[in-house]
C-alpha positions as a LaTeX table, in Angstrom:
\begin{tabular}{lrrr}
\hline
Residue & $x$ (\AA) & $y$ (\AA) & $z$ (\AA) \\
\hline
Unk1 & 11.92 & 3.72 & 23.09 \\
Unk2 & 10.27 & 7.53 & 22.67 \\
Unk3 & 6.85 & 7.76 & 20.73 \\
Unk4 & 5.05 & 10.09 & 18.50 \\
Unk5 & 1.62 & 10.37 & 18.51 \\
Unk6 & $-0.03$ & 10.04 & 14.75 \\
Unk7 & $-0.51$ & 13.23 & 13.73 \\
Unk8 & 2.70 & 14.81 & 14.22 \\
Unk9 & 4.31 & 11.53 & 12.45 \\
Unk10 & 1.74 & 12.62 & 9.36 \\
Unk11 & 3.32 & 15.68 & 9.29 \\
Unk12 & 6.71 & 14.79 & 10.02 \\
Unk13 & 6.82 & 12.47 & 6.52 \\
Unk14 & 5.58 & 16.18 & 4.63 \\
Unk15 & 8.98 & 17.56 & 6.81 \\
Unk16 & 11.41 & 14.75 & 6.02 \\
Unk17 & 10.22 & 14.00 & 2.26 \\
Unk18 & 10.17 & 18.26 & 1.83 \\
Unk19 & 13.99 & 17.72 & 3.43 \\
Unk20 & 14.76 & 14.71 & 0.78 \\
Unk21 & 14.19 & 17.29 & $-2.27$ \\
Unk22 & 15.67 & 19.97 & $-0.49$ \\
Unk23 & 19.18 & 16.87 & $-0.38$ \\
Unk24 & 18.56 & 15.16 & $-3.51$ \\
Unk25 & 19.03 & 19.55 & $-4.78$ \\
Unk26 & 21.42 & 20.16 & $-2.86$ \\
Unk27 & 23.46 & 16.26 & $-4.31$ \\
Unk28 & 22.89 & 18.96 & $-8.15$ \\
Unk29 & 24.35 & 21.47 & $-6.88$ \\
Unk30 & 27.57 & 20.16 & $-5.66$ \\
Unk31 & 27.98 & 17.54 & $-7.55$ \\
Unk32 & 30.32 & 19.98 & $-10.66$ \\
Unk33 & 32.48 & 23.05 & $-10.32$ \\
Unk34 & 33.66 & 25.03 & $-12.58$ \\
Unk35 & 37.26 & 25.48 & $-13.65$ \\
Unk36 & 39.87 & 27.26 & $-15.76$ \\
Unk37 & 42.18 & 23.64 & $-17.78$ \\
Unk38 & 44.74 & 23.10 & $-15.49$ \\
Unk39 & 42.81 & 24.39 & $-12.01$ \\
Unk40 & 41.80 & 21.60 & $-8.19$ \\
Unk41 & 38.86 & 21.81 & $-8.46$ \\
Unk42 & 37.54 & 23.03 & $-4.93$ \\
Unk43 & 34.26 & 21.77 & $-3.48$ \\
Unk44 & 32.29 & 25.01 & $-2.81$ \\
Unk45 & 29.91 & 23.37 & $-0.19$ \\
Unk46 & 29.07 & 19.98 & 1.46 \\
Unk47 & 30.86 & 17.12 & 0.27 \\
Unk48 & 28.59 & 14.25 & $-1.78$ \\
Unk49 & 29.73 & 11.77 & 0.77 \\
Unk50 & 27.93 & 13.46 & 3.61 \\
Unk51 & 24.75 & 14.24 & 1.87 \\
Unk52 & 24.86 & 10.83 & 0.46 \\
Unk53 & 24.39 & 9.24 & 3.89 \\
Unk54 & 22.34 & 12.48 & 5.21 \\
Unk55 & 20.05 & 11.53 & 2.31 \\
Unk56 & 19.73 & 7.90 & 3.41 \\
Unk57 & 19.43 & 8.25 & 7.87 \\
Unk58 & 15.68 & 10.17 & 6.86 \\
Unk59 & 14.66 & 8.17 & 3.30 \\
Unk60 & 14.86 & 5.33 & 5.77 \\
Unk61 & 13.24 & 7.62 & 8.94 \\
Unk62 & 10.30 & 8.01 & 6.22 \\
Unk63 & 10.01 & 4.62 & 4.78 \\
Unk64 & 9.90 & 3.56 & 9.10 \\
Unk65 & 7.07 & 6.03 & 9.14 \\
Unk66 & 5.21 & 5.19 & 6.04 \\
Unk67 & 5.09 & 1.33 & 7.31 \\
Unk68 & 3.82 & 2.79 & 11.44 \\
Unk69 & 0.99 & 5.47 & 9.59 \\
Unk70 & 0.15 & 2.41 & 7.84 \\
Unk71 & 0.19 & $-0.12$ & 9.95 \\
Unk72 & $-1.96$ & 2.97 & 12.37 \\
Unk73 & $-5.01$ & 3.53 & 9.89 \\
Unk74 & $-5.93$ & $-0.56$ & 9.55 \\
Unk75 & $-5.49$ & $-1.45$ & 12.93 \\
Unk76 & $-7.34$ & 1.52 & 14.92 \\
Unk77 & $-11.42$ & 2.74 & 13.43 \\
Unk78 & $-13.28$ & 5.30 & 14.14 \\
Unk79 & $-17.25$ & 5.56 & 13.53 \\
Unk80 & $-19.03$ & 7.72 & 10.93 \\
Unk81 & $-22.71$ & 8.16 & 10.71 \\
Unk82 & $-23.51$ & 4.83 & 12.66 \\
Unk83 & $-20.40$ & 2.39 & 11.32 \\
Unk84 & $-17.01$ & 2.10 & 12.73 \\
Unk85 & $-14.25$ & 1.16 & 9.70 \\
Unk86 & $-10.74$ & 1.46 & 9.91 \\
Unk87 & $-9.11$ & 4.69 & 9.74 \\
Unk88 & $-7.34$ & 3.95 & 6.35 \\
Unk89 & $-11.50$ & 3.47 & 4.74 \\
Unk90 & $-12.16$ & 6.61 & 7.01 \\
Unk91 & $-9.73$ & 8.46 & 4.26 \\
Unk92 & $-11.11$ & 7.35 & 1.22 \\
Unk93 & $-14.57$ & 7.70 & 2.29 \\
Unk94 & $-14.00$ & 11.70 & 3.23 \\
Unk95 & $-11.61$ & 11.89 & $-0.66$ \\
Unk96 & $-15.10$ & 10.42 & $-2.47$ \\
Unk97 & $-17.31$ & 12.99 & $-0.24$ \\
Unk98 & $-15.28$ & 16.14 & $-1.29$ \\
Unk99 & $-15.46$ & 14.48 & $-4.88$ \\
Unk100 & $-18.57$ & 13.89 & $-4.32$ \\
Unk101 & $-19.68$ & 17.16 & $-3.46$ \\
Unk102 & $-17.61$ & 19.36 & $-5.69$ \\
Unk103 & $-19.15$ & 17.07 & $-9.18$ \\
Unk104 & $-22.49$ & 18.56 & $-7.21$ \\
Unk105 & $-21.15$ & 21.99 & $-6.65$ \\
Unk106 & $-20.82$ & 22.14 & $-10.98$ \\
Unk107 & $-24.65$ & 20.74 & $-11.64$ \\
Unk108 & $-25.51$ & 22.92 & $-8.65$ \\
Unk109 & $-23.55$ & 26.80 & $-10.52$ \\
Unk110 & $-25.51$ & 25.53 & $-14.11$ \\
Unk111 & $-28.17$ & 27.28 & $-15.15$ \\
Unk112 & $-32.31$ & 24.95 & $-15.20$ \\
Unk113 & $-32.51$ & 26.48 & $-19.05$ \\
Unk114 & $-30.39$ & 28.29 & $-20.74$ \\
Unk115 & $-29.75$ & 29.49 & $-24.46$ \\
Unk116 & $-27.45$ & 27.38 & $-27.20$ \\
Unk117 & $-25.50$ & 29.38 & $-29.38$ \\
Unk118 & $-25.05$ & 27.60 & $-32.33$ \\
Unk119 & $-23.67$ & 28.60 & $-35.89$ \\
Unk120 & $-26.93$ & 27.38 & $-37.33$ \\
Unk121 & $-29.30$ & 28.81 & $-39.21$ \\
Unk122 & $-31.47$ & 31.14 & $-36.98$ \\
Unk123 & $-32.09$ & 29.01 & $-35.91$ \\
Unk124 & $-33.25$ & 29.30 & $-31.14$ \\
Unk125 & $-32.13$ & 26.16 & $-29.79$ \\
Unk126 & $-32.32$ & 26.56 & $-25.46$ \\
Unk127 & $-30.29$ & 24.58 & $-23.25$ \\
Unk128 & $-31.89$ & 22.43 & $-20.68$ \\
Unk129 & $-30.79$ & 21.29 & $-17.40$ \\
Unk130 & $-32.72$ & 17.16 & $-16.72$ \\
Unk131 & $-32.49$ & 18.05 & $-12.77$ \\
Unk132 & $-32.53$ & 21.11 & $-10.40$ \\
Unk133 & $-29.55$ & 23.02 & $-9.96$ \\
Unk134 & $-30.59$ & 23.75 & $-6.73$ \\
Unk135 & $-30.76$ & 20.57 & $-5.63$ \\
Unk136 & $-27.49$ & 19.57 & $-6.06$ \\
Unk137 & $-26.30$ & 23.09 & $-4.22$ \\
Unk138 & $-27.78$ & 21.64 & $-1.38$ \\
Unk139 & $-27.35$ & 18.17 & $-2.15$ \\
Unk140 & $-22.75$ & 19.73 & $-2.41$ \\
Unk141 & $-23.04$ & 21.27 & 0.94 \\
Unk142 & $-24.61$ & 18.44 & 2.56 \\
Unk143 & $-21.54$ & 16.11 & 1.52 \\
Unk144 & $-18.99$ & 19.16 & 2.55 \\
Unk145 & $-20.80$ & 19.25 & 6.32 \\
Unk146 & $-20.19$ & 15.12 & 6.07 \\
Unk147 & $-16.33$ & 15.50 & 4.81 \\
Unk148 & $-15.50$ & 18.06 & 7.71 \\
Unk149 & $-16.95$ & 15.80 & 10.04 \\
Unk150 & $-15.35$ & 13.26 & 9.50 \\
Unk151 & $-12.01$ & 14.62 & 8.59 \\
Unk152 & $-12.63$ & 16.21 & 12.17 \\
Unk153 & $-13.05$ & 12.25 & 13.70 \\
Unk154 & $-9.96$ & 11.49 & 11.60 \\
Unk155 & $-7.69$ & 14.37 & 12.73 \\
Unk156 & $-9.26$ & 13.99 & 16.71 \\
Unk157 & $-8.13$ & 10.01 & 16.62 \\
Unk158 & $-5.00$ & 10.88 & 14.71 \\
Unk159 & $-3.86$ & 12.32 & 17.79 \\
Unk160 & $-5.00$ & 9.86 & 20.04 \\
Unk161 & $-3.80$ & 6.94 & 18.24 \\
Unk162 & 0.04 & 7.03 & 19.43 \\
Unk163 & 3.08 & 4.81 & 17.18 \\
Unk164 & 6.85 & 4.59 & 18.27 \\
Unk165 & 9.16 & 6.48 & 16.83 \\
Unk166 & 12.01 & 9.29 & 18.20 \\
Unk167 & 11.10 & 12.35 & 16.53 \\
Unk168 & 13.94 & 13.62 & 18.63 \\
Unk169 & 17.01 & 14.12 & 15.44 \\
Unk170 & 14.28 & 16.30 & 13.95 \\
Unk171 & 12.95 & 18.26 & 16.86 \\
\hline
\end{tabular}
């Protein structure tokens, strides 16, 4: 059987998922026609059975790609910061690093001290950060760099790994 890089399998799955949406839309468009009473309806596009057959084939290929991608992500590992981990775990870690970086950016973009607006009696209140915003900005930058490095390792590995899938129907 033909093999393709895992990275291409991931891209193909995205393409096929979009194609499924397009075929469902096409089915909706071709499911009904408007005619005068007594007129015989004429098919304006492809027959639903033709679209259904293509849809079934693509859905099967998406399921196959899912299985192959998941298996490869479990069976293959990368090393990051001295730790070897399966790709699936590395993907989750990259997501977590980005989320943490985003949180720290938010914390880092606040002022250390600012006037707190009230509708009360004329007492001036202040909102004071209980941390150093600058430190969180710096931590956010570091975490973002780590996430980029990890993503690059994952992407490189995705081109090293090959999965058994014939993509000749699509390319």
